[in-house]
């Protein structure tokens, strides 16, 4: 099996699974319980929080545990909008954001907020200048992702953070769900930042919202005031400890194998470029090392995915979250691609576990597959 | 261009005559404790200042930690260049540029201990100053009261430049004034009292009274966290946890309700005194503030203090509650202190404790029980924790 769908989800590390099982066997107490079992679970959470904070370059009290990326994005955007509606009602984002950002914004529009969805250039990048122009006295939230989940394009987050220093009223949220563990991100000037455990070999159902200390949010889940009141609900201690471990291991892998991943990406890019009718949508400069988005003209992405699957290769068309709806990728059309080019797009996404041999095998299989498909489709 | 070392100027201890070397060594120990995570640092001691050689450690990483160390007047990150005037000019410009904003003034203060250097002090001032001025528009010179004072020191081993100065925590290095026992309850005041004594160079061992099942493991953990917080100010700390349930129960049985508080405090102080003697302490520190609660009236203090002749230091005695809270917030203990767990001082509090207890009466009430034996037992059974704890992290290390 060649698994090249790591942006959809990654295979959990064995070590992370071990942690999950062990915590649920030995430290299953409710972290809020008064007795020893509860206190043990609470202490474990404290340590997990400390580890994640230190890996992110944050303080422990700035880490809110959530159920995953979608919740983190919703809590960041809606929570910040609700808590700051007396200061303004305008939100800025851009068109290639993940659905959990775009649809949270759409919901806020229904509630009376104004949202600006800025366009991107042909590489999928938003212009800092456009954000500067879109900012008004009413702007309370700017939400821009770090790494795009379909193309791997890196957004100019650092420059946007600098721009927003002059607009203290506007909180800056960064969706770093695809970037974490692959592309360095400095939290300077960032108020809110979302992570998802299963994108870095943790388990599904765990995420982080980094919230700078002084930032106020309205919580979306009311209840027993866990997570300092920002997010109620009994903590999933096993999953959260597994996430802390997975993040540590991923950062170790990045230090050790970051260049290998880049080499594999470059190899794949070079080989694909040599092939006829192939167009690569992931920009050459300013992209994450793990994503490669491309089209083969005349072949529908979905058909190619299934054909490759028969040979044991797993890839995606658009993001897994959008592909079920069988819609054309809005990310690619926002970058100016035609509907047919977007419909034939394929996303290949790597993990540190992938090897150059797998990449070579994949190219060989792809070359075998394409002629058969073109015969039929013509 | 990276900082090579940090120049640390001593605080009050520069005036300490013969004890000076001992003080400087305590300061070194404090700095090494606070910066223990950075293995590459080396400290070089001098007569009225010391250098921390960074050896590649970023200055920004250690800056905030260093600001908490008592005994430091101020410190400055220093850049080192070769004895080459072009190199010096470039470094000087970069340093001033980093600290410059429109309207600021500057001057160059050169010193030359290497008399073989091609330029003399005035020439260095002139050459460097004019280079910086030419390259930074709107920078002005003010030799009397500059915003940016660029120090340039030419020594045999190289040239050292610096222009940033950070104020230190002043006070005296921990341990320079001997050892005392701190009664640490879990409330807001006692950690602040500990902080003030640390600032005057006192080495602290903390004492906490634990009364399970009336007080919980969380209350104990809270005190461990508070004491750990205090270790950020330059020294490791021992925390003694004294089992206190039996004595508290006995007081409830034996002493009339309105005197239980007075008696409880007397037992605590007496036990603290025993530990103090055993540990070689010179004083006992409490977070009492005059008139704050029933046990902190002068009459109460007199009745309670009677159990010992060891000096009882009360650094907060004349402070208002709001000012104490301010300090607690600055030193980071406030948010731990306000966690809502019952502690040894809040359980069994009578509805109306005596604010003017009579010493003779309390002595009489206590005379029917051999509290001495119970106190000896409590001291024997106490648990001592060395802080900061390495254990908490290690306990779960296979899971994380």
XYZ file of C-alpha atoms in Angstrom:
778
model
C 0.000 0.000 0.000
C 1.177 3.480 -0.825
C -0.620 5.999 1.360
C -0.390 9.492 -0.133
C -3.473 10.967 1.487
C -1.890 12.374 4.634
C -3.661 15.708 4.363
C -6.974 13.904 4.735
C -5.691 12.090 7.773
C -2.522 10.385 8.936
C -2.055 6.942 10.377
C -1.735 7.291 14.165
C 1.719 6.579 15.560
C 1.923 3.257 17.387
C 3.283 5.230 20.368
C 0.262 7.555 20.339
C -2.142 4.625 20.273
C -0.244 3.001 23.155
C -0.654 6.201 25.158
C -4.371 6.306 24.411
C -4.886 2.737 25.558
C -2.697 3.043 28.623
C -4.306 6.282 29.810
C -7.767 4.815 29.408
C -6.761 1.727 31.350
C -4.799 3.376 34.141
C -5.836 7.032 34.358
C -9.477 6.822 33.425
C -10.641 9.137 36.226
C -12.553 12.272 35.385
C -9.977 15.078 35.679
C -12.536 17.097 37.650
C -13.123 14.378 40.275
C -11.926 15.136 43.782
C -10.255 11.807 44.431
C -6.818 10.555 43.549
C -7.818 9.065 40.192
C -9.211 12.412 39.138
C -6.160 14.279 40.302
C -3.872 11.902 38.408
C -5.801 12.468 35.197
C -5.726 16.220 35.804
C -1.959 16.153 36.350
C -1.495 14.186 33.161
C -3.527 16.812 31.294
C -1.427 19.569 32.854
C 1.746 17.903 31.611
C 0.281 17.292 28.143
C -0.773 20.932 27.974
C 2.672 22.097 29.055
C 4.333 19.951 26.390
C 2.074 21.187 23.594
C 2.519 24.796 24.742
C 6.271 24.483 24.720
C 6.292 22.831 21.271
C 4.144 25.687 19.940
C 6.110 28.434 21.691
C 3.130 29.366 23.877
C 2.208 29.384 27.559
C 0.248 26.526 29.150
C -2.735 28.723 29.939
C -2.975 29.663 26.264
C -3.851 26.124 25.161
C -7.539 25.173 24.912
C -8.195 21.506 24.163
C -11.014 20.875 21.688
C -12.493 18.007 19.728
C -10.499 18.832 16.596
C -9.805 21.303 13.840
C -13.411 22.080 12.967
C -14.260 22.925 16.559
C -11.092 24.983 16.967
C -11.888 27.035 13.866
C -15.507 27.514 14.921
C -14.591 28.465 18.473
C -11.953 30.906 17.243
C -14.086 32.702 14.683
C -17.553 32.575 16.217
C -16.225 32.876 19.750
C -14.189 35.966 18.864
C -17.025 37.474 16.817
C -19.614 37.030 19.584
C -17.303 38.293 22.324
C -16.383 41.391 20.341
C -19.623 42.309 18.591
C -19.871 45.506 20.641
C -16.617 46.636 19.030
C -17.555 45.912 15.433
C -19.194 43.436 13.097
C -16.768 42.936 10.204
C -14.732 39.817 9.505
C -12.074 39.306 6.848
C -11.088 35.939 5.433
C -10.153 34.615 1.998
C -11.718 32.313 -0.544
C -9.545 29.202 -0.221
C -10.099 28.686 3.504
C -11.275 25.321 4.798
C -15.077 24.821 4.949
C -14.962 24.994 8.760
C -13.814 28.598 8.398
C -15.910 29.585 5.363
C -19.120 28.067 6.708
C -18.591 29.488 10.197
C -18.336 32.880 8.474
C -21.472 32.219 6.431
C -23.350 31.440 9.613
C -22.114 34.687 11.135
C -23.401 36.530 8.062
C -26.859 35.117 8.779
C -26.535 36.582 12.274
C -25.804 40.044 10.953
C -21.998 40.118 10.646
C -20.376 41.343 7.431
C -17.733 39.080 5.953
C -15.207 39.923 3.232
C -13.934 36.864 1.332
C -10.775 38.126 -0.339
C -9.668 36.650 -3.672
C -6.330 34.874 -4.186
C -3.811 34.993 -7.035
C -3.060 32.132 -9.438
C -0.867 30.475 -6.808
C -3.650 30.637 -4.236
C -2.113 33.401 -2.177
C -3.949 36.345 -0.663
C -2.272 39.767 -0.994
C -1.383 41.555 2.237
C -2.277 44.778 0.459
C -5.823 43.541 -0.101
C -6.208 42.812 3.594
C -4.915 46.296 4.372
C -7.551 47.748 2.058
C -10.350 45.593 3.411
C -9.682 46.563 7.052
C -12.173 49.028 8.508
C -12.890 50.393 11.979
C -15.510 47.667 12.222
C -13.098 44.758 11.588
C -12.867 42.475 14.631
C -11.519 39.220 13.182
C -9.118 38.358 10.372
C -8.889 34.632 9.643
C -6.214 33.417 7.237
C -4.906 29.860 7.039
C -1.184 29.064 7.207
C -0.979 26.233 4.670
C -3.763 25.480 2.209
C -5.089 21.949 2.562
C -5.575 21.335 -1.176
C -2.571 23.009 -2.764
C -0.025 23.421 0.034
C 0.264 27.153 -0.677
C 1.735 29.052 2.272
C -0.076 32.294 3.072
C 1.912 35.401 4.106
C 0.928 34.981 7.759
C 3.931 36.811 9.189
C 3.328 39.893 7.036
C -0.369 39.883 7.893
C 0.502 39.677 11.599
C 2.772 42.698 11.156
C 0.044 44.606 9.324
C -2.444 43.849 12.090
C -0.115 45.212 14.779
C -1.470 48.587 13.687
C -5.072 47.354 14.061
C -5.247 46.073 17.626
C -9.021 45.790 17.407
C -8.852 43.037 14.780
C -7.982 39.615 16.226
C -5.854 37.418 13.984
C -6.828 33.764 13.666
C -4.589 31.322 11.809
C -5.789 27.862 10.802
C -2.519 25.899 11.102
C -4.117 22.488 10.775
C -2.237 21.556 7.580
C 0.951 23.414 8.432
C 1.719 22.102 11.912
C 4.687 19.777 11.962
C 5.541 20.601 8.349
C 6.087 24.373 8.146
C 7.401 26.473 11.023
C 4.982 29.052 12.425
C 5.921 31.788 14.879
C 2.965 32.840 17.024
C 4.137 36.469 17.304
C 1.213 38.704 16.397
C -1.213 35.768 16.198
C -4.150 35.782 18.623
C -5.768 32.451 17.800
C -4.376 29.341 16.125
C -6.076 26.001 15.377
C -4.474 22.546 15.333
C -5.854 19.067 14.732
C -4.211 15.949 16.186
C -5.046 13.498 13.412
C -3.115 15.552 10.869
C 0.104 14.787 12.737
C -0.428 11.108 13.582
C -2.542 11.678 16.691
C -6.097 10.439 17.014
C -9.277 11.833 15.536
C -11.349 13.826 17.978
C -8.595 15.964 19.492
C -7.496 19.456 18.683
C -6.047 22.636 20.090
C -7.060 26.228 19.964
C -4.179 28.481 20.955
C -5.656 31.626 22.474
C -3.324 34.443 23.425
C -3.723 35.156 27.115
C -5.552 38.464 26.983
C -7.931 37.527 24.131
C -11.589 37.068 25.104
C -13.911 34.538 23.462
C -17.530 33.555 23.926
C -17.593 29.833 24.542
C -19.699 27.747 22.174
C -20.208 24.789 24.496
C -21.749 25.598 27.861
C -21.455 23.227 30.783
C -19.069 22.401 33.580
C -16.532 25.100 32.653
C -13.646 22.780 31.857
C -10.704 24.327 29.960
C -10.932 27.464 32.144
C -14.498 27.917 30.972
C -13.601 28.310 27.289
C -14.738 24.815 26.371
C -16.957 22.683 28.580
C -17.088 18.898 28.398
C -15.166 16.138 30.157
C -11.620 16.123 28.819
C -10.526 13.238 26.610
C -7.360 12.679 28.606
C -6.209 9.668 26.555
C -6.598 11.414 23.230
C -5.041 14.624 24.485
C -1.992 12.883 25.933
C -1.670 10.967 22.646
C -1.812 14.304 20.802
C 0.989 15.741 22.946
C 3.111 12.708 22.165
C 2.280 12.764 18.453
C 3.220 16.426 18.190
C 6.543 15.827 19.915
C 7.354 12.880 17.639
C 6.309 14.828 14.548
C 8.543 17.754 15.463
C 11.411 15.298 15.951
C 10.668 13.812 12.531
C 10.608 17.242 10.965
C 14.082 18.000 12.274
C 15.348 14.642 11.079
C 13.480 14.048 7.821
C 12.271 17.459 6.679
C 14.743 17.531 3.800
C 13.840 13.986 2.730
C 10.216 15.018 2.339
C 11.286 17.989 0.230
C 13.390 15.707 -1.957
C 10.447 13.346 -2.497
C 8.196 16.251 -3.389
C 10.774 17.584 -5.841
C 11.222 14.145 -7.401
C 7.459 13.766 -7.879
C 7.165 17.274 -9.282
C 9.980 16.684 -11.770
C 8.578 13.344 -12.898
C 5.031 14.683 -13.258
C 6.244 17.678 -15.231
C 7.910 15.318 -17.711
C 4.594 13.611 -18.364
C 2.241 14.759 -21.090
C -0.838 16.785 -20.247
C 0.124 17.179 -16.599
C -0.387 20.533 -14.918
C 0.872 21.131 -11.391
C -1.198 23.504 -9.274
C 1.003 23.594 -6.187
C 3.284 26.635 -6.553
C 7.020 26.020 -6.866
C 7.924 28.605 -4.269
C 6.186 29.209 -0.958
C 4.524 25.847 -0.588
C 4.489 23.210 2.126
C 6.741 20.178 1.547
C 4.011 17.554 1.795
C 1.317 18.533 -0.718
C 1.362 18.266 -4.499
C -1.813 19.115 -6.395
C -1.948 18.361 -10.112
C -4.292 17.586 -13.007
C -3.980 15.289 -15.946
C -5.983 16.928 -18.689
C -8.891 14.863 -19.904
C -9.019 12.475 -16.963
C -11.466 13.106 -14.156
C -9.787 13.184 -10.774
C -12.286 10.859 -9.244
C -11.770 8.219 -11.938
C -7.999 8.362 -11.553
C -8.280 8.066 -7.756
C -10.277 4.847 -8.106
C -7.988 3.458 -10.779
C -4.945 4.082 -8.564
C -6.740 2.630 -5.587
C -7.061 -0.683 -7.456
C -3.264 -0.702 -7.582
C -2.933 0.062 -3.879
C -2.287 3.818 -4.067
C -4.394 6.119 -1.950
C -4.816 9.801 -2.914
C -7.597 12.412 -2.859
C -9.344 14.674 -5.284
C -10.055 17.827 -3.316
C -10.043 17.968 0.448
C -11.713 14.993 2.074
C -14.171 17.364 3.718
C -15.413 18.689 0.386
C -15.086 15.622 -1.837
C -18.199 13.912 -0.532
C -20.290 16.712 -1.886
C -18.941 16.041 -5.405
C -18.490 19.733 -5.974
C -15.795 21.349 -8.021
C -12.908 22.483 -5.831
C -13.575 26.083 -4.866
C -9.927 26.422 -3.898
C -8.763 25.716 -7.438
C -11.461 27.794 -9.122
C -10.556 30.680 -6.803
C -7.022 30.359 -8.190
C -8.483 30.860 -11.676
C -8.608 27.242 -12.891
C -11.372 26.235 -15.269
C -14.043 23.836 -14.034
C -12.679 20.983 -16.129
C -9.113 21.492 -14.941
C -10.328 21.655 -11.339
C -12.397 18.504 -11.790
C -9.382 16.578 -12.983
C -7.224 17.627 -10.048
C -5.565 15.176 -7.708
C -4.028 15.888 -4.320
C -1.033 13.877 -3.269
C 0.009 14.395 0.360
C 3.020 12.952 2.147
C 4.014 12.070 5.688
C 7.504 11.614 7.121
C 6.916 7.877 6.823
C 6.808 7.951 3.008
C 9.926 6.984 1.051
C 11.473 7.825 -2.294
C 10.882 4.188 -3.327
C 7.159 4.681 -2.826
C 7.322 7.841 -4.914
C 9.098 5.940 -7.717
C 6.556 3.116 -7.566
C 3.741 5.638 -7.681
C 5.078 7.300 -10.837
C 5.420 3.890 -12.475
C 1.833 2.953 -11.566
C 0.538 6.308 -12.729
C 2.228 5.859 -16.098
C 0.636 2.413 -16.457
C -2.805 3.696 -15.494
C -3.140 6.783 -17.656
C -3.141 5.122 -21.138
C -5.958 2.738 -20.136
C -8.092 5.609 -18.880
C -7.516 7.849 -21.860
C -8.557 5.043 -24.205
C -11.941 4.796 -22.558
C -12.558 8.449 -21.904
C -11.859 9.514 -25.446
C 25.071 39.640 14.447
C 24.508 37.705 17.658
C 25.063 38.582 21.284
C 28.171 36.970 22.691
C 27.606 37.463 26.420
C 25.543 39.265 29.007
C 27.118 41.813 31.287
C 25.513 41.610 34.758
C 25.963 44.488 37.215
C 25.685 43.633 40.896
C 23.112 45.309 43.109
C 23.648 46.238 46.752
C 26.280 43.606 47.225
C 28.936 45.818 45.709
C 29.031 47.521 49.102
C 29.448 44.383 51.178
C 33.151 44.494 51.968
C 34.550 41.193 53.137
C 31.525 39.040 52.469
C 31.649 40.078 48.903
C 33.052 36.889 47.413
C 30.533 34.801 49.240
C 27.744 37.058 47.906
C 29.018 36.859 44.362
C 29.122 33.080 44.559
C 25.517 32.995 45.812
C 24.523 35.170 42.883
C 26.280 32.839 40.490
C 24.421 29.910 42.019
C 21.089 31.736 41.643
C 21.763 32.531 38.005
C 22.799 28.959 37.262
C 19.629 27.706 38.983
C 17.287 29.976 37.048
C 19.023 29.285 33.732
C 19.620 25.568 34.357
C 17.863 24.558 31.126
C 20.558 26.251 29.056
C 23.538 23.958 29.209
C 25.912 26.007 27.083
C 26.102 29.036 29.367
C 29.333 29.807 31.220
C 29.688 32.360 33.984
C 32.798 34.462 34.487
C 32.977 36.316 37.808
C 34.458 39.764 38.195
C 34.813 42.219 41.045
C 31.826 44.436 40.370
C 30.177 42.612 37.506
C 29.973 39.188 35.955
C 29.633 37.880 32.426
C 27.304 35.165 31.233
C 28.871 33.702 28.104
C 25.993 32.709 25.861
C 27.868 30.261 23.608
C 25.069 30.314 21.045
C 22.084 30.516 23.441
C 19.762 33.314 22.248
C 19.701 36.303 24.613
C 15.905 36.598 24.301
C 15.492 33.097 25.744
C 17.215 33.951 29.020
C 16.217 37.612 29.378
C 12.934 37.255 31.288
C 14.328 34.580 33.580
C 17.323 36.711 34.441
C 15.068 39.606 35.394
C 13.798 37.581 38.351
C 17.175 36.919 39.944
C 17.731 38.924 43.118
C 21.040 40.703 43.546
C 21.220 42.052 39.990
C 21.125 45.810 39.480
C 20.950 45.664 35.686
C 22.227 43.660 32.750
C 23.121 44.246 29.117
C 23.592 41.935 26.149
C 26.993 42.442 24.570
C 28.214 41.940 21.019
C 31.804 40.978 20.421
C 33.796 41.903 17.335
C 37.419 41.633 16.328
C 39.720 44.624 16.797
C 38.866 45.914 13.381
C 37.378 49.348 12.996
C 35.130 48.422 10.049
C 33.711 45.475 11.947
C 33.132 47.706 14.973
C 31.371 50.329 12.860
C 29.009 47.778 11.341
C 28.130 46.239 14.701
C 27.624 49.669 16.294
C 25.253 50.745 13.556
C 23.227 47.541 13.787
C 22.923 47.813 17.575
C 21.764 51.421 17.507
C 19.404 50.687 14.628
C 17.691 47.951 16.661
C 16.964 50.381 19.471
C 16.284 53.463 17.419
C 12.953 55.123 16.854
C 12.357 58.638 15.629
C 13.379 61.386 18.010
C 15.845 59.350 20.069
C 19.270 60.690 21.018
C 22.518 58.827 21.466
C 26.148 58.980 22.422
C 29.160 56.694 22.204
C 31.094 55.885 25.378
C 34.364 54.231 24.474
C 36.837 52.639 26.875
C 40.171 51.270 25.897
C 42.090 48.940 28.150
C 44.136 47.697 25.217
C 46.459 50.643 24.725
C 47.963 49.069 21.614
C 44.732 49.646 19.688
C 45.239 52.028 16.778
C 42.663 54.627 17.924
C 42.454 56.295 21.313
C 39.216 56.784 23.220
C 38.284 60.076 21.605
C 39.053 58.798 18.162
C 36.890 55.728 18.754
C 34.018 57.927 19.957
C 34.368 60.116 16.911
C 34.775 57.364 14.299
C 31.935 55.182 15.535
C 29.639 58.089 16.362
C 29.952 59.722 12.981
C 29.439 56.411 11.178
C 26.193 55.750 13.056
C 24.992 59.334 12.602
C 25.637 59.296 8.858
C 23.631 56.129 8.435
C 20.634 56.783 10.659
C 18.559 59.719 9.600
C 16.939 61.766 12.370
C 19.234 60.370 15.065
C 20.639 63.176 17.231
C 23.562 63.355 19.606
C 23.104 64.154 23.276
C 26.210 63.548 25.356
C 24.609 64.528 28.672
C 21.398 62.532 28.741
C 21.194 60.188 25.763
C 18.341 57.702 25.156
C 20.835 55.255 23.700
C 24.243 54.995 25.288
C 26.453 52.861 23.080
C 29.273 51.360 25.124
C 32.370 50.340 23.190
C 35.076 48.583 25.130
C 38.364 47.668 23.491
C 40.118 44.941 25.423
C 43.006 42.632 24.684
C 40.677 39.734 23.747
C 38.378 41.745 21.489
C 35.926 44.610 21.264
C 32.650 44.574 23.216
C 29.673 46.701 22.242
C 26.331 47.113 23.934
C 23.544 49.636 24.164
C 20.614 47.882 25.782
C 20.195 47.898 29.516
C 17.594 45.899 31.414
C 16.856 46.555 35.053
C 17.312 43.592 37.367
C 15.270 42.529 40.402
C 17.761 44.195 42.815
C 17.689 42.898 46.415
C 20.269 40.389 47.657
C 21.182 37.020 46.168
C 19.311 34.145 47.742
C 21.048 32.568 50.700
C 23.169 35.626 51.431
C 21.118 36.378 54.548
C 20.718 32.903 56.051
C 17.781 30.533 56.253
C 14.201 30.906 57.516
C 11.028 28.806 57.624
C 7.979 30.111 55.753
C 4.459 29.139 56.849
C 2.749 28.515 53.513
C -1.027 28.054 53.708
C -2.244 28.237 50.119
C -3.742 31.707 50.453
C -2.677 34.904 48.750
C -0.473 36.379 51.480
C 2.063 33.755 52.496
C 3.688 33.331 49.046
C 4.082 37.108 48.859
C 5.744 37.107 52.283
C 8.096 34.400 51.001
C 8.881 36.463 47.920
C 9.858 39.509 49.994
C 12.184 37.448 52.176
C 13.765 35.846 49.110
C 14.343 39.339 47.821
C 16.315 40.172 50.948
C 18.532 37.170 50.335
C 16.857 34.735 52.733
C 16.929 31.061 51.872
C 13.425 29.700 52.435
C 12.129 26.312 53.517
C 8.336 26.201 53.388
C 6.070 24.470 55.917
C 2.518 23.417 55.119
C -0.045 21.793 57.417
C -2.046 19.069 55.755
C -5.208 17.676 57.363
C -6.597 14.829 55.291
C -9.464 14.055 54.813
C -10.520 17.586 55.730
C -8.084 19.045 53.226
C -7.681 17.396 49.839
C -4.793 16.266 47.735
C -5.586 19.206 45.453
C -4.977 21.643 48.312
C -1.600 20.015 48.853
C -0.805 20.172 45.149
C -1.722 23.855 45.191
C 0.890 24.521 47.881
C 3.464 22.526 45.934
C 2.662 24.703 42.906
C 2.969 27.895 44.958
C 6.318 26.894 46.400
C 7.506 25.849 42.928
C 6.540 29.288 41.644
C 8.750 30.856 44.302
C 11.704 28.784 43.094
C 11.656 30.843 39.886
C 13.276 33.617 41.900
C 16.652 32.072 42.170
C 16.755 29.071 44.489
C 15.615 25.543 45.048
C 13.307 25.135 48.013
C 12.337 22.416 50.464
C 8.648 22.074 51.303
C 7.759 20.274 54.542
C 4.243 18.865 54.649
C 3.183 18.283 58.272
C 0.302 15.884 59.053
C -2.001 17.988 61.208
C -5.333 16.132 61.352
C -4.886 14.559 64.800
C -3.900 17.832 66.442
C -6.748 19.736 64.836
C -9.249 17.112 65.948
C -7.853 17.190 69.471
C -8.173 20.983 69.608
C -11.807 20.731 68.530
C -12.461 18.292 71.374
C -10.541 20.110 74.033
C -10.660 23.845 73.489
C -13.811 26.031 73.629
C -14.975 26.960 70.147
C -14.005 30.645 70.203
C -10.444 29.747 71.218
C -9.840 26.912 68.712
C -8.358 29.275 66.153
C -5.883 30.750 68.626
C -4.824 27.307 69.767
C -4.470 26.011 66.218
C -2.153 28.862 65.327
C -0.093 28.297 68.461
C 0.408 24.646 67.536
C 1.390 25.595 64.013
C 3.946 28.082 65.214
C 5.323 25.693 67.812
C 5.711 22.954 65.191
C 7.328 25.415 62.792
C 9.756 26.309 65.553
C 10.717 22.666 66.055
C 11.334 22.234 62.325
C 13.251 25.509 62.286
C 15.636 24.299 64.996
C 16.001 20.909 63.349
C 16.796 22.492 59.966
C 19.136 25.158 61.255
C 16.820 28.074 60.446
C 17.241 31.487 62.032
C 13.682 32.817 61.841
C 10.066 32.014 60.971
C 8.228 33.975 58.262
C 4.452 34.423 58.087
C 2.111 36.284 55.730
C 0.284 38.064 58.541
C -0.990 41.575 57.945
C -2.196 43.549 60.923
C -5.945 43.435 61.457
C -6.718 41.374 58.366
C -8.436 38.523 60.227
C -9.068 37.544 63.856
C -5.717 35.807 64.240
C -3.876 38.883 63.023
C -4.796 41.400 65.735
C -2.022 42.453 68.071
C -3.728 40.605 70.952
C -3.873 37.414 68.868
C -0.290 37.743 67.758
C 0.816 38.135 71.334
C -1.104 35.048 72.446
C 0.176 33.010 69.490
C 3.750 34.274 69.445
C 4.212 33.262 73.069
C 5.110 29.682 72.058
C 8.505 30.670 70.673
C 11.384 33.052 71.136
C 12.593 32.543 67.559
C 12.169 35.784 65.589
C 8.878 35.729 63.677
C 9.227 37.914 60.590
C 6.041 39.409 59.132
C 7.036 41.281 55.973
C 3.397 42.103 55.092
C 2.453 43.429 58.513
C 1.783 46.994 57.342
C 0.566 46.246 53.849
C -2.985 46.652 52.580
C -4.721 43.635 51.066
C -4.984 45.255 47.626
C -1.259 45.957 47.536
C -0.538 42.369 48.530
C -2.800 41.166 45.695
C -0.904 43.391 43.261
C 2.398 41.800 44.239
C 0.858 38.310 44.073
C -0.238 39.038 40.520
C 3.162 40.322 39.453
C 5.011 37.326 40.863
C 2.498 34.873 39.403
C 1.213 33.278 42.610
C -2.199 34.977 42.656
C -3.929 32.709 40.143
C -2.783 29.611 42.017
C -3.759 31.043 45.393
C -7.347 31.735 44.402
C -8.090 28.106 43.483
C -10.984 27.183 45.769
C -9.679 24.338 47.904
C -10.075 24.225 51.665
C -6.757 24.579 53.480
C -5.503 24.153 57.031
C -6.532 27.707 57.963
C -10.069 27.620 56.596
C -11.344 24.291 57.928
C -12.803 24.270 61.429
C -12.932 28.070 61.477
C -15.335 28.966 64.291
C -18.163 31.377 63.427
C -16.862 33.972 65.890
C -13.227 33.493 66.849
C -11.759 35.615 69.622
C -10.176 38.748 68.264
C -8.720 39.532 71.693
C -7.739 36.165 73.148
C -6.245 36.053 76.620
C -2.945 34.235 76.851
C -3.704 32.805 80.293
C -6.976 31.315 79.106
C -5.556 29.610 76.066
C -2.709 28.197 78.132
C -5.246 26.855 80.595
C -7.384 25.199 77.885
C -4.359 23.519 76.370
C -3.001 22.281 79.683
C -5.210 19.166 79.783
C -3.641 17.445 76.783
C -0.074 16.453 75.998
C 0.127 18.436 72.776
C 3.918 18.304 72.986
C 3.923 14.586 72.217
C 1.471 15.055 69.346
C 3.607 17.796 67.861
C 6.752 15.670 68.097
C 4.905 12.945 66.237
C 3.720 15.337 63.531
C 7.293 16.511 62.930
C 8.519 12.912 62.812
C 5.910 12.004 60.208
C 6.300 15.046 58.006
C 7.016 14.630 54.315
C 9.699 16.761 52.672
C 9.576 17.624 48.976
C 12.474 19.138 47.075
C 11.317 21.785 44.603
C 11.183 22.330 41.693
C 10.000 18.780 41.276
C 11.475 16.764 38.485
C 9.019 13.993 39.282
C 5.792 15.322 37.783
C 7.222 15.301 34.289
C 8.970 11.974 34.740
C 5.873 10.263 36.056
C 4.104 10.456 32.704
C 7.153 10.594 30.454
C 6.356 7.300 28.722
C 2.879 8.622 27.928
C 3.975 11.948 26.476
